[in-house]
GROMACS .gro file of C-alpha atoms in nm:
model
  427
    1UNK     CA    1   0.000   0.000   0.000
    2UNK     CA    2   0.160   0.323  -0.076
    3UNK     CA    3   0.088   0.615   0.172
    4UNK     CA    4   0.166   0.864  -0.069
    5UNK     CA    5  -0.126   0.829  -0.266
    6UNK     CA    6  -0.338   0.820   0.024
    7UNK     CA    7  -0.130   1.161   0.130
    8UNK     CA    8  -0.199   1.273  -0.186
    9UNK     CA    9  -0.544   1.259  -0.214
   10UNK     CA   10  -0.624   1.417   0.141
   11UNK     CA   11  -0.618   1.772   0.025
   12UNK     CA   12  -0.895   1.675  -0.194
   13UNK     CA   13  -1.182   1.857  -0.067
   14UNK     CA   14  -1.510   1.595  -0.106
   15UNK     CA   15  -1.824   1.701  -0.243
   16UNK     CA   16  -2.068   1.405  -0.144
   17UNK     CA   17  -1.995   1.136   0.130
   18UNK     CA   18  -1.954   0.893  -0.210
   19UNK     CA   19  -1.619   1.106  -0.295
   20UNK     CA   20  -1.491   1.094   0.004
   21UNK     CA   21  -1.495   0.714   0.017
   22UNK     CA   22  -1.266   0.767  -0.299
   23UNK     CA   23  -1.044   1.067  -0.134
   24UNK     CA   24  -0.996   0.915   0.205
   25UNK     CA   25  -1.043   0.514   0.176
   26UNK     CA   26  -0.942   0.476  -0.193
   27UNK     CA   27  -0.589   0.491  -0.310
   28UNK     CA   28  -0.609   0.626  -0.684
   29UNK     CA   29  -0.585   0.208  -0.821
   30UNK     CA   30  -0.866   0.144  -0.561
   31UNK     CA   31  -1.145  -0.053  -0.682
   32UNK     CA   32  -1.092  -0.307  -0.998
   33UNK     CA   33  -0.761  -0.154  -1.143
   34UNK     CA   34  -0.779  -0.102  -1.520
   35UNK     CA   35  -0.574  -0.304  -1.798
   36UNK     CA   36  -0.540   0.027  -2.001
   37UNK     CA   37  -0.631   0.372  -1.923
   38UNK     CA   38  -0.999   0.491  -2.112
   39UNK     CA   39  -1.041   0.891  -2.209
   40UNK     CA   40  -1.348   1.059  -2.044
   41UNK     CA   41  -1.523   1.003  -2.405
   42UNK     CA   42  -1.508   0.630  -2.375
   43UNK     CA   43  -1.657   0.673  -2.018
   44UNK     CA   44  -1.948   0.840  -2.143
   45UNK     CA   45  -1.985   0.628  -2.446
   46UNK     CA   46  -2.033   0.328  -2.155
   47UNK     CA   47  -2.264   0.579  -1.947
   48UNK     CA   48  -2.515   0.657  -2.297
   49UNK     CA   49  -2.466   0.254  -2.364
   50UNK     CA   50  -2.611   0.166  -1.987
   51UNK     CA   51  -2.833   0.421  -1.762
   52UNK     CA   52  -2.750   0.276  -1.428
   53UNK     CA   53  -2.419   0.350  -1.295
   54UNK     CA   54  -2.285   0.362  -0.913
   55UNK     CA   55  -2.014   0.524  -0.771
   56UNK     CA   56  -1.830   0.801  -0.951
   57UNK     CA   57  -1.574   0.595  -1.137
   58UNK     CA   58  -1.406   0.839  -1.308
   59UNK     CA   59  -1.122   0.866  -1.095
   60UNK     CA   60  -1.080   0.435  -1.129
   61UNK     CA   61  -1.148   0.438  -1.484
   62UNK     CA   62  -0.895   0.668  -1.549
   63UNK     CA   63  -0.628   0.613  -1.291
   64UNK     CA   64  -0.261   0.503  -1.387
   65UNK     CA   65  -0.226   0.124  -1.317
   66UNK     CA   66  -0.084   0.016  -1.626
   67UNK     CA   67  -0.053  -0.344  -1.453
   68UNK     CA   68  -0.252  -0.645  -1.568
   69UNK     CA   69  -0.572  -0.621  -1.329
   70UNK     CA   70  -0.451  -1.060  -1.233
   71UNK     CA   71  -0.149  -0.870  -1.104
   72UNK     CA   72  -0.378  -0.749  -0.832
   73UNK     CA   73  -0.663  -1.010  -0.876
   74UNK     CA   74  -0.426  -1.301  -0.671
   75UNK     CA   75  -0.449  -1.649  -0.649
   76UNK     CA   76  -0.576  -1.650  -0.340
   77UNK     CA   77  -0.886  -1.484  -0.511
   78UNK     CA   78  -0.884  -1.726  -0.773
   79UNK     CA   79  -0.961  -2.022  -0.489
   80UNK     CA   80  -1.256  -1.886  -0.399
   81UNK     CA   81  -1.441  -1.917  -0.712
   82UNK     CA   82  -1.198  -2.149  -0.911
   83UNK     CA   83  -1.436  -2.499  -1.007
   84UNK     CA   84  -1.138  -2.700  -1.080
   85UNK     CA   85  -1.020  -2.706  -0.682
   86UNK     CA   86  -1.379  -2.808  -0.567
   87UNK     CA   87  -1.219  -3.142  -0.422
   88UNK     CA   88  -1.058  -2.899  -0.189
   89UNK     CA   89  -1.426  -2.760  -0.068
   90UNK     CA   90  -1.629  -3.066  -0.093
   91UNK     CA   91  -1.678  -3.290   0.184
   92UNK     CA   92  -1.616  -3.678   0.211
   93UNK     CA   93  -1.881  -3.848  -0.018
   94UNK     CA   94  -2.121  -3.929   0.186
   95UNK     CA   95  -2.369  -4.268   0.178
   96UNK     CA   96  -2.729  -4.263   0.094
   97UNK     CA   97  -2.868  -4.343   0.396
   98UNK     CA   98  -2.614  -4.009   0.569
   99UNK     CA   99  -2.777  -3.794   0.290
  100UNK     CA  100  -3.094  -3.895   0.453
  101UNK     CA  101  -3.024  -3.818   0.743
  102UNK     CA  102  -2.873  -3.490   0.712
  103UNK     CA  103  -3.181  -3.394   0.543
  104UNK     CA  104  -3.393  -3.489   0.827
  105UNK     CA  105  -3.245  -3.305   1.111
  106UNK     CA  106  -3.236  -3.017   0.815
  107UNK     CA  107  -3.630  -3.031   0.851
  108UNK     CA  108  -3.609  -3.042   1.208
  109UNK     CA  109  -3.381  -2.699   1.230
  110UNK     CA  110  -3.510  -2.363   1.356
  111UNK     CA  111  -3.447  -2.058   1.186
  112UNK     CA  112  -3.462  -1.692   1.269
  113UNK     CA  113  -3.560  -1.464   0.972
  114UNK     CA  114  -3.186  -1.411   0.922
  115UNK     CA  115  -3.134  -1.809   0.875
  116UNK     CA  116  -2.940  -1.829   1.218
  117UNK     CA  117  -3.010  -2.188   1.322
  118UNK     CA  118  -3.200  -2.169   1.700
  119UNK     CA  119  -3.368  -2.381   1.925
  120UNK     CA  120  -3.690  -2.312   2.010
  121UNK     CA  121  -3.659  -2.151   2.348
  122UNK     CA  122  -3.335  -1.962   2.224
  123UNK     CA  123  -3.418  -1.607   2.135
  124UNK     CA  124  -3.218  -1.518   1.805
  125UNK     CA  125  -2.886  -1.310   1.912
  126UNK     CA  126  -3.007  -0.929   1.919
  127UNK     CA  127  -3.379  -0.988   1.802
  128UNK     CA  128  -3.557  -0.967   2.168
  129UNK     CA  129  -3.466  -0.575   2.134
  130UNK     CA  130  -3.528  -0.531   1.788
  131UNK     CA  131  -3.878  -0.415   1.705
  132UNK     CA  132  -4.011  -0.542   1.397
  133UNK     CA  133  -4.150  -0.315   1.126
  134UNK     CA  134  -4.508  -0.405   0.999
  135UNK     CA  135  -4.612  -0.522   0.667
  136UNK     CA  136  -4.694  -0.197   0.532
  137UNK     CA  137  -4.419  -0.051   0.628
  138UNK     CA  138  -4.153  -0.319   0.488
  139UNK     CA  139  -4.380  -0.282   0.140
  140UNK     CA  140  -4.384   0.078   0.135
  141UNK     CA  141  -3.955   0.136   0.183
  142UNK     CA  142  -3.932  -0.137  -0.098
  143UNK     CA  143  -4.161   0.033  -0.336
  144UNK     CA  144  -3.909   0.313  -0.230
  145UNK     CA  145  -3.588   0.127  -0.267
  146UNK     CA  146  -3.690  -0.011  -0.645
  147UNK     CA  147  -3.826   0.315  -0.787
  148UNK     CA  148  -3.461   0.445  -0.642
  149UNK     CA  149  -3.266   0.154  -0.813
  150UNK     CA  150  -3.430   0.191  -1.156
  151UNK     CA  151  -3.340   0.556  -1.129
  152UNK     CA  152  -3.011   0.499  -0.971
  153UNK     CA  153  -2.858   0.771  -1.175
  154UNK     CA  154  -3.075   1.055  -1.129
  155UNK     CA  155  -3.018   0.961  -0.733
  156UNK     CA  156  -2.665   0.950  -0.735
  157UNK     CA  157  -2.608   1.318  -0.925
  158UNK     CA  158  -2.872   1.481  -0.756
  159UNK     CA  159  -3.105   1.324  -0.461
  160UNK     CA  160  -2.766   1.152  -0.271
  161UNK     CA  161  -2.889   1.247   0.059
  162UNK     CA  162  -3.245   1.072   0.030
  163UNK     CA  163  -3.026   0.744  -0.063
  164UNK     CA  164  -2.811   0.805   0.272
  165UNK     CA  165  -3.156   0.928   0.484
  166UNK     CA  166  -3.312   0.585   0.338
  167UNK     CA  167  -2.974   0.373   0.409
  168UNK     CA  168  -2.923   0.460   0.771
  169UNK     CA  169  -3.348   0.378   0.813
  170UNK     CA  170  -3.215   0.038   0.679
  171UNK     CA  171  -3.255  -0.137   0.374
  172UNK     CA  172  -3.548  -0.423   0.277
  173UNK     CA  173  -3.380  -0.708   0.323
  174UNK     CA  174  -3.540  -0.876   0.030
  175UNK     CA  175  -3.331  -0.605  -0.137
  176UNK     CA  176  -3.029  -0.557   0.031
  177UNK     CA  177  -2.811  -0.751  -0.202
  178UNK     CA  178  -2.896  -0.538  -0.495
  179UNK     CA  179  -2.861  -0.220  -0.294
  180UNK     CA  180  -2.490  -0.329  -0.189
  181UNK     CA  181  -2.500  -0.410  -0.538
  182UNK     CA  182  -2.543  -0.073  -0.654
  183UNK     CA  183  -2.363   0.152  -0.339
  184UNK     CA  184  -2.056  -0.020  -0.363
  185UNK     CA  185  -1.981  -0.012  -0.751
  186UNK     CA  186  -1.975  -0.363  -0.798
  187UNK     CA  187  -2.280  -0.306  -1.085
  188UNK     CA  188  -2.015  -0.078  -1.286
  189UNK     CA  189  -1.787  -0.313  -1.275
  190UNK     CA  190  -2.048  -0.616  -1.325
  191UNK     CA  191  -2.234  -0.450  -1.674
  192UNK     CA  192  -2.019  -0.154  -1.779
  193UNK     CA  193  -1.684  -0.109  -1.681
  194UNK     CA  194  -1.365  -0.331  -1.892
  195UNK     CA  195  -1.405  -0.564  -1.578
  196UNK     CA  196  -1.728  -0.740  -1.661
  197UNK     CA  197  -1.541  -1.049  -1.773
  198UNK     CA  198  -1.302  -1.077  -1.491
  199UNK     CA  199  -1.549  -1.304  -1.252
  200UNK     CA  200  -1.518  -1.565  -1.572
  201UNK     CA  201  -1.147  -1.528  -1.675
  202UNK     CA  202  -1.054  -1.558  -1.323
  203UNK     CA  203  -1.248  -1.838  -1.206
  204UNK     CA  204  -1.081  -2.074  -1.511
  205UNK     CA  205  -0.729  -1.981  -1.346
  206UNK     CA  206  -0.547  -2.250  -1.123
  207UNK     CA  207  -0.519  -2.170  -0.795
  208UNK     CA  208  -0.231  -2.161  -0.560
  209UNK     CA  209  -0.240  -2.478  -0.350
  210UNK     CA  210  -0.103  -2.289  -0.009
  211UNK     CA  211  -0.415  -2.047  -0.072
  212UNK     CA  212  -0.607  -2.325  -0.103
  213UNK     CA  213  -0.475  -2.477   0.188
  214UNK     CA  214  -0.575  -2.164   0.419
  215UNK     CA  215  -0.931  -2.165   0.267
  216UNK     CA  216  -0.943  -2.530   0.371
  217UNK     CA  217  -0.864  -2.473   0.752
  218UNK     CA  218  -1.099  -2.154   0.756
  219UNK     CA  219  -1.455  -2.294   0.619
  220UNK     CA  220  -1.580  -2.458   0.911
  221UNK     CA  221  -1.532  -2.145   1.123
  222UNK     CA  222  -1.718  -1.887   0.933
  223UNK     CA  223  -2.084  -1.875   1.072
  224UNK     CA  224  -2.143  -2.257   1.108
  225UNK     CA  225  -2.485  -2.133   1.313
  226UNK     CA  226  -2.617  -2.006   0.956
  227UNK     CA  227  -2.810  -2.203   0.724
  228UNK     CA  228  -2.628  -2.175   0.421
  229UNK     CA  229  -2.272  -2.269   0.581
  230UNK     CA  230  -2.362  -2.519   0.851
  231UNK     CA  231  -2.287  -2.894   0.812
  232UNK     CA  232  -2.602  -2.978   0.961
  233UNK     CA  233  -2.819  -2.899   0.672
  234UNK     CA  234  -2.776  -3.051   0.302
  235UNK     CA  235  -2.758  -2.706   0.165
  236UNK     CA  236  -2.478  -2.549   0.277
  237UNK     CA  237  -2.270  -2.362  -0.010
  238UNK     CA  238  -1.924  -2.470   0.091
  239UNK     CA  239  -1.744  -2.533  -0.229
  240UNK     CA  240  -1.698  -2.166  -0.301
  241UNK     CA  241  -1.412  -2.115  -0.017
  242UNK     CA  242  -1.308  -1.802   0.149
  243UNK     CA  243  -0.985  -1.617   0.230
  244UNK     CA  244  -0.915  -1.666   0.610
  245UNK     CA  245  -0.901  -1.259   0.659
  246UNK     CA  246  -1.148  -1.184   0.445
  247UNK     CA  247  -1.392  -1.491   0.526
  248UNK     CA  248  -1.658  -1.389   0.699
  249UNK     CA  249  -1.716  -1.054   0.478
  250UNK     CA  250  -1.717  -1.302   0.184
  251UNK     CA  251  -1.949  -1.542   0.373
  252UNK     CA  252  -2.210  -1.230   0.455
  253UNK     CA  253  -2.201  -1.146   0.096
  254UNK     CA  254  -2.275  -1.481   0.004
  255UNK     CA  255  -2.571  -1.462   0.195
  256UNK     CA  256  -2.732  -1.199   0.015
  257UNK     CA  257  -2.618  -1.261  -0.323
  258UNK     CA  258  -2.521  -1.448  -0.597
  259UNK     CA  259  -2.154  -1.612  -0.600
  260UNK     CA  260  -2.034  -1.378  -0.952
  261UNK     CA  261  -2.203  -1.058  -0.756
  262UNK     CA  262  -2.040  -1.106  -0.419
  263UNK     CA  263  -1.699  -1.121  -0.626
  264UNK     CA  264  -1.701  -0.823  -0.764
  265UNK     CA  265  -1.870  -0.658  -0.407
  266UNK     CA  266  -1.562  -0.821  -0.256
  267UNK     CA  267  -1.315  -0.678  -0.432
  268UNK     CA  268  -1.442  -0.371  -0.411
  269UNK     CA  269  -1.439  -0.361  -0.040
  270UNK     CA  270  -1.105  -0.520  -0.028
  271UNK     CA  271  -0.954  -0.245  -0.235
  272UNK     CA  272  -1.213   0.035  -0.238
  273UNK     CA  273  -1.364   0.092   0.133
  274UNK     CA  274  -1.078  -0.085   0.320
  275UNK     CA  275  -0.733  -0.107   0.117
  276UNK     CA  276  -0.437  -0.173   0.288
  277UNK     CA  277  -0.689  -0.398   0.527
  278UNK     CA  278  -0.585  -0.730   0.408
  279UNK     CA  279  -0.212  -0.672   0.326
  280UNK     CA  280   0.064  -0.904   0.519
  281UNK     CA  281   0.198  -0.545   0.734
  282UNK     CA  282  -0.188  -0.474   0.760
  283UNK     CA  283  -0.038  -0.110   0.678
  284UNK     CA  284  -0.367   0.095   0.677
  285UNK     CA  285  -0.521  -0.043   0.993
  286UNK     CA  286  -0.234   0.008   1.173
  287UNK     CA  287  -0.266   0.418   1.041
  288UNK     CA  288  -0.613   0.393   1.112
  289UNK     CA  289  -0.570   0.287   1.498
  290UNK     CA  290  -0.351   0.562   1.527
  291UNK     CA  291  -0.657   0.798   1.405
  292UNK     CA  292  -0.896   0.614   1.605
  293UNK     CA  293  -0.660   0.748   1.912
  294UNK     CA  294  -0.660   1.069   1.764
  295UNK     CA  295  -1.052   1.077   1.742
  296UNK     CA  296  -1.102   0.895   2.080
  297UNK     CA  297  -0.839   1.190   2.253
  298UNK     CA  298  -1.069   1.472   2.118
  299UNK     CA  299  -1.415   1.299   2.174
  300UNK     CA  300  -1.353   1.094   2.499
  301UNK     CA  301  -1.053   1.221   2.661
  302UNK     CA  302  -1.082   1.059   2.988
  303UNK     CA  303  -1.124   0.703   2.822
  304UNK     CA  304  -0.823   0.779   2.600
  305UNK     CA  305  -0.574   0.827   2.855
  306UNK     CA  306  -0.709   0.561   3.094
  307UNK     CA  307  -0.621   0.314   2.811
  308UNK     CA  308  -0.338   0.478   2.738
  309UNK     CA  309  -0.214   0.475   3.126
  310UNK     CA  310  -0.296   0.063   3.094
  311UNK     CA  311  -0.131   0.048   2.759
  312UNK     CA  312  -0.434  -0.051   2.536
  313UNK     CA  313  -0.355   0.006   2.205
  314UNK     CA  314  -0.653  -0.009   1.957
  315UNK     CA  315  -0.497  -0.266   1.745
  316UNK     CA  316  -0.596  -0.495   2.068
  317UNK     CA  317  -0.982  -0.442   1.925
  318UNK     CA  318  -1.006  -0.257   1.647
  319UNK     CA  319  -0.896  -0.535   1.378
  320UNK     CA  320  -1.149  -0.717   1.430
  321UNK     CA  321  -1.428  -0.514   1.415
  322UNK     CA  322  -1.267  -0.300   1.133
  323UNK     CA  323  -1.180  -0.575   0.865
  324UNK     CA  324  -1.489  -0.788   0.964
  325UNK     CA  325  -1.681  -0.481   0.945
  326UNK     CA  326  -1.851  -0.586   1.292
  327UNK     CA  327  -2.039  -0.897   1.174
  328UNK     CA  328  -1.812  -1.045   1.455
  329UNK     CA  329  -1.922  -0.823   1.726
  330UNK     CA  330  -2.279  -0.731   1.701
  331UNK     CA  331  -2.616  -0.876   1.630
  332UNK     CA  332  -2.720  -0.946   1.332
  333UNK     CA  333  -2.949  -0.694   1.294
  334UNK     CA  334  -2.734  -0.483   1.410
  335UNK     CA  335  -2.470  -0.563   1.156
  336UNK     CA  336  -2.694  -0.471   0.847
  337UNK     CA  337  -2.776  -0.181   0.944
  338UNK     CA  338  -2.427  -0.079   1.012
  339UNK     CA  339  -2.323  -0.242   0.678
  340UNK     CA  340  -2.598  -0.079   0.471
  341UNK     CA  341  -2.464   0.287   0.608
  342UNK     CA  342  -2.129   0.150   0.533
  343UNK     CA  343  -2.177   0.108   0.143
  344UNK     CA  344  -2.321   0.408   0.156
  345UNK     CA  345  -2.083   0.713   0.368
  346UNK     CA  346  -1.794   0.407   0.347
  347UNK     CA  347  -1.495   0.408   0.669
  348UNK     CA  348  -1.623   0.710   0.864
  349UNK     CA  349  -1.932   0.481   0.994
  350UNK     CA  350  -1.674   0.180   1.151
  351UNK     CA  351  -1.536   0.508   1.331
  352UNK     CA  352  -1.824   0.634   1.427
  353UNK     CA  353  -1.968   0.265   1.574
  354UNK     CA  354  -1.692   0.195   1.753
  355UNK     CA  355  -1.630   0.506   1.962
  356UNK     CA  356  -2.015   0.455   2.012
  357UNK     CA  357  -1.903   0.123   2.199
  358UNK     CA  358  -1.617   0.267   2.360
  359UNK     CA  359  -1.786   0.572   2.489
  360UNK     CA  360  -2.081   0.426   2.610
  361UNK     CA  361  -1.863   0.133   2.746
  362UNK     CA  362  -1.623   0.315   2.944
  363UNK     CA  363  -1.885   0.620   3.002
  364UNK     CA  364  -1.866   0.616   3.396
  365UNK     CA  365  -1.668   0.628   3.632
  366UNK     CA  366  -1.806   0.281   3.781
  367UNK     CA  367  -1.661   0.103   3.460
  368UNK     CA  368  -1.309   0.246   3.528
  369UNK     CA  369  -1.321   0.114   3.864
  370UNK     CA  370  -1.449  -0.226   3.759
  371UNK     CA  371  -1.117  -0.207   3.474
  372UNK     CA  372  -0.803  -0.063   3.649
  373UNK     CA  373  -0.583  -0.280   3.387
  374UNK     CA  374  -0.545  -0.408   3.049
  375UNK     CA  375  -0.673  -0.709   3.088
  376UNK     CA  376  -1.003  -0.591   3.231
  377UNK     CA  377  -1.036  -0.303   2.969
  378UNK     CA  378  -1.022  -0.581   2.678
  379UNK     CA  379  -1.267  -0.808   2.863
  380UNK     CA  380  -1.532  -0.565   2.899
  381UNK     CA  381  -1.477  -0.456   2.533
  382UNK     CA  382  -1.601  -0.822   2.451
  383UNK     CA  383  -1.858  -0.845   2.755
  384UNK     CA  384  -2.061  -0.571   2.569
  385UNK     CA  385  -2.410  -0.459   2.661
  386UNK     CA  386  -2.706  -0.606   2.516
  387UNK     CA  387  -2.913  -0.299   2.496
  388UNK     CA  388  -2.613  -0.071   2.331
  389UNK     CA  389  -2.603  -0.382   2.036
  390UNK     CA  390  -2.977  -0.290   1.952
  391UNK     CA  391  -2.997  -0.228   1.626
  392UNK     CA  392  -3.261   0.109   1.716
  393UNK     CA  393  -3.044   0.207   2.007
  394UNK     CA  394  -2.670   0.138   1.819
  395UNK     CA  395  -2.776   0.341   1.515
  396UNK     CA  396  -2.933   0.663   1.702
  397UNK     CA  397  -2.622   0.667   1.894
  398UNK     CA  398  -2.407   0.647   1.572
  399UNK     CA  399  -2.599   0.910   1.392
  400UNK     CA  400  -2.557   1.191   1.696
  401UNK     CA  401  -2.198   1.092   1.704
  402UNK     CA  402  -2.034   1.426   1.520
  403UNK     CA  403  -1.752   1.316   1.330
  404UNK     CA  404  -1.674   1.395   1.017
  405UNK     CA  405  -1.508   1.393   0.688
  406UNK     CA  406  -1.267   1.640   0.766
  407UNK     CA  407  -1.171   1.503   1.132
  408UNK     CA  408  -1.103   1.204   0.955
  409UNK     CA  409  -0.863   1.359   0.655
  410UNK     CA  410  -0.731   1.602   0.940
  411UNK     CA  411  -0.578   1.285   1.183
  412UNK     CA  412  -0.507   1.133   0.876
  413UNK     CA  413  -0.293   1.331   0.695
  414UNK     CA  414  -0.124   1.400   1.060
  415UNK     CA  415  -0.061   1.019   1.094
  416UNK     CA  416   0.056   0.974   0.799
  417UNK     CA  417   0.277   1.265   0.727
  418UNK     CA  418   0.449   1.152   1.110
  419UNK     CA  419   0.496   0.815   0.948
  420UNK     CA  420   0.643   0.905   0.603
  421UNK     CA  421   0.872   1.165   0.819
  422UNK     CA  422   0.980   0.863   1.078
  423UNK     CA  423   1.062   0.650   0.784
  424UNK     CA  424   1.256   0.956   0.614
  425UNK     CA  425   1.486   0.940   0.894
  426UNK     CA  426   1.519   0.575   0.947
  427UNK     CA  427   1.566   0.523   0.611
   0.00000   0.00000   0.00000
């Protein structure tokens, strides 16, 4: 990951919370990098070809990766999709009378609405504080949400803040994989863009056996309580493989969408919303723990230098719930809401949820008592409260939370200009 793009880019001033994603999360190769660089003309001869476009590509489309895009597309992406390592994925063979079996207890499972497998006295993690919207209502926002979709473009040049006023109200989920779809740029790159035959070029490539390997050890781990990944049910979908960093936002993905569409939304989280995530130095989180001290000193200074004084360093909690964007840590309601608001205003929102935890965590003086050390401090920051996790209390919190773009560019273009100056000297 090269800081100097991401330097670079700070002192460009965003107009809508969609450029910022590209000025402060998206190095200028973010996204699907290009085989060949396209003039503005060819980018509006694909936008008069196809109404519906996302994100503002223009930046993407005509950035200066020269590089062929499987430079950047790895093996390790190849396993997930690749068919010709599905001996890898596929479980023992098993008998006739095991199928039938399997497919019994299948029929015997409980489901919450989400497809989390539950016994019938178990209440489904997060739901007993999570009101449910009527009928009428769910019908009405996805009347809403398709009128929006089949006018996508309109929305995105001029009625942005209705799609960010209807994203942080949460999206349908009968729609939410289309809506990702569409936030994230994925459909550019799906319909429009020179990457729409990538999924299909990639997926005939061989894959790296040590990639393959990882993927192996990882399946079983990545929400085994879910319908569509546990071994107790017949329909599990566990010949796709994962990446073991990047598992379980591949595995939510794949429960909202297609295999070919969470592809390209995967890659465009992995290099769009969170590059530098998934890197072997994990370069960008590391910057972006230093921020989150920088944001956590001006917002909660008390809590800031009682971890500091116990040496708790936000890489101790902040990995996790950054590059699994949460789905670790919260309910699941919980997590689609904060992952609809996410493809929407893009890094700002992690920011913003977790000094929501950390605030209203360590928001008494009772709590610092109860965690004089380090240890203590970490525990309660995975002991959290039930009624924070709401979904309807998390995301009112989050929205009065006053952060942002520029405190974000600000303590980033501090952090990074210290660590380009450090290096300087080592160096």
């Amino acid at each position: 990951m090269d800081t100097n793009n991401r330097l670079e880019e700070v002192n460009v001033k965003p107009t809508t919370s969609i450029e910022y994603i590209k000025n402060y999360s998206i190095t200028s190769l973010g996204g699907f990098p290009i085989i060949k660089e396209e003039t503005h003309s060819e980018v509006n001869e694909y936008m008069q070809e196809e109404t519906i476009y996302d994100i503002d590509d223009f930046s993407i489309i005509n950035g200066t990766n020269k590089d062929n895009i499987f430079n950047t597309i790895n093996k390790s992406t190849t396993a997930l999709i690749n068919s010709e390592n599905l001996e890898y994925y596929v479980p023992e063979q098993m008998s006739e009378d095991n199928k039938e079996d399997d497919v019994n207890i299948s029929t015997l499972l409980i489901t919450d609405k989400h497809g989390f497998i539950c016994n019938e006295e178990e209440i489904p993690k997060g739901s007993e504080l999570t009101k449910s919207l009527s009928a009428e209502i769910v019908l009405r926002r996805e009347r809403k949400w398709l009128e929006m979709i089949d006018h996508w473009n309109d929305y995105m040049a001029g009625k942005f803040d209705i799609i960010k006023r209807r994203c942080r109200k949460g999206i349908p989920d009968s729609l939410r994989g289309r809506a990702w779809k569409h936030l994230c740029g994925a459909y550019f790159h799906m319909h429009i863009g020179k990457n729409k035959n990538v999924f299909d070029i990639v997926s005939q490539q061989p894959a790296d056996p040590k990639y393959v390997e990882e993927i192996k050890k990882d399946l079983d781990r990545q929400f085994p309580e879910h319908e569509l990944f546990s071994r107790q049910t017949p329909y599990g979908i566990r010949e796709d493989g994962y990446c073991q960093a990047q598992a379980p936002i591949a595995a939510v993905l794949l429960m909202y969408m297609p295999l070919k569409e969470a592809f390209y939304c995967f890659v465009q989280i992995c290099h769009k919303y969170l590059p530098g995530y998934f890197t072997h130095d994990m370069e960008q989180i590391k910057i972006d723990g230093e921020v989150m001290k920088h944001i956590m000193k001006a917002k909660c200074p008390k809590i800031y230098f009682h971890m500091k004084k116990n040496l708790v360093e936000p890489s101790m909690y902040l990995i996790q719930w950054f590059m699994c964007i949460f789905c670790r840590t919260l309910p699941w309601p919980s997590v689609l809401r904060i992952w609809d608001m996410f493809f929407c205003e893009g890094i700002k929102v992690l920011f913003k949820v977790a000094l929501v935890i950390i605030s209203e965590t360590f928001g008494n003086k009772k709590t610092f008592e109860e965690c004089p050390d380090q240890g203590s401090i970490l525990i309660k920051l995975k002991e959290l409260s039930k009624e924070l996790l709401s979904e309807d209390i998390l995301v009112k919190k989050v929205l009065d939370i006053n952060l942002d773009e520029y405190d974000l560019e600000r303590a980033h273009y501090r952090i990074v200009k210290n660590w380009k100056l450090r290096s300087d000297i080592y160096t």
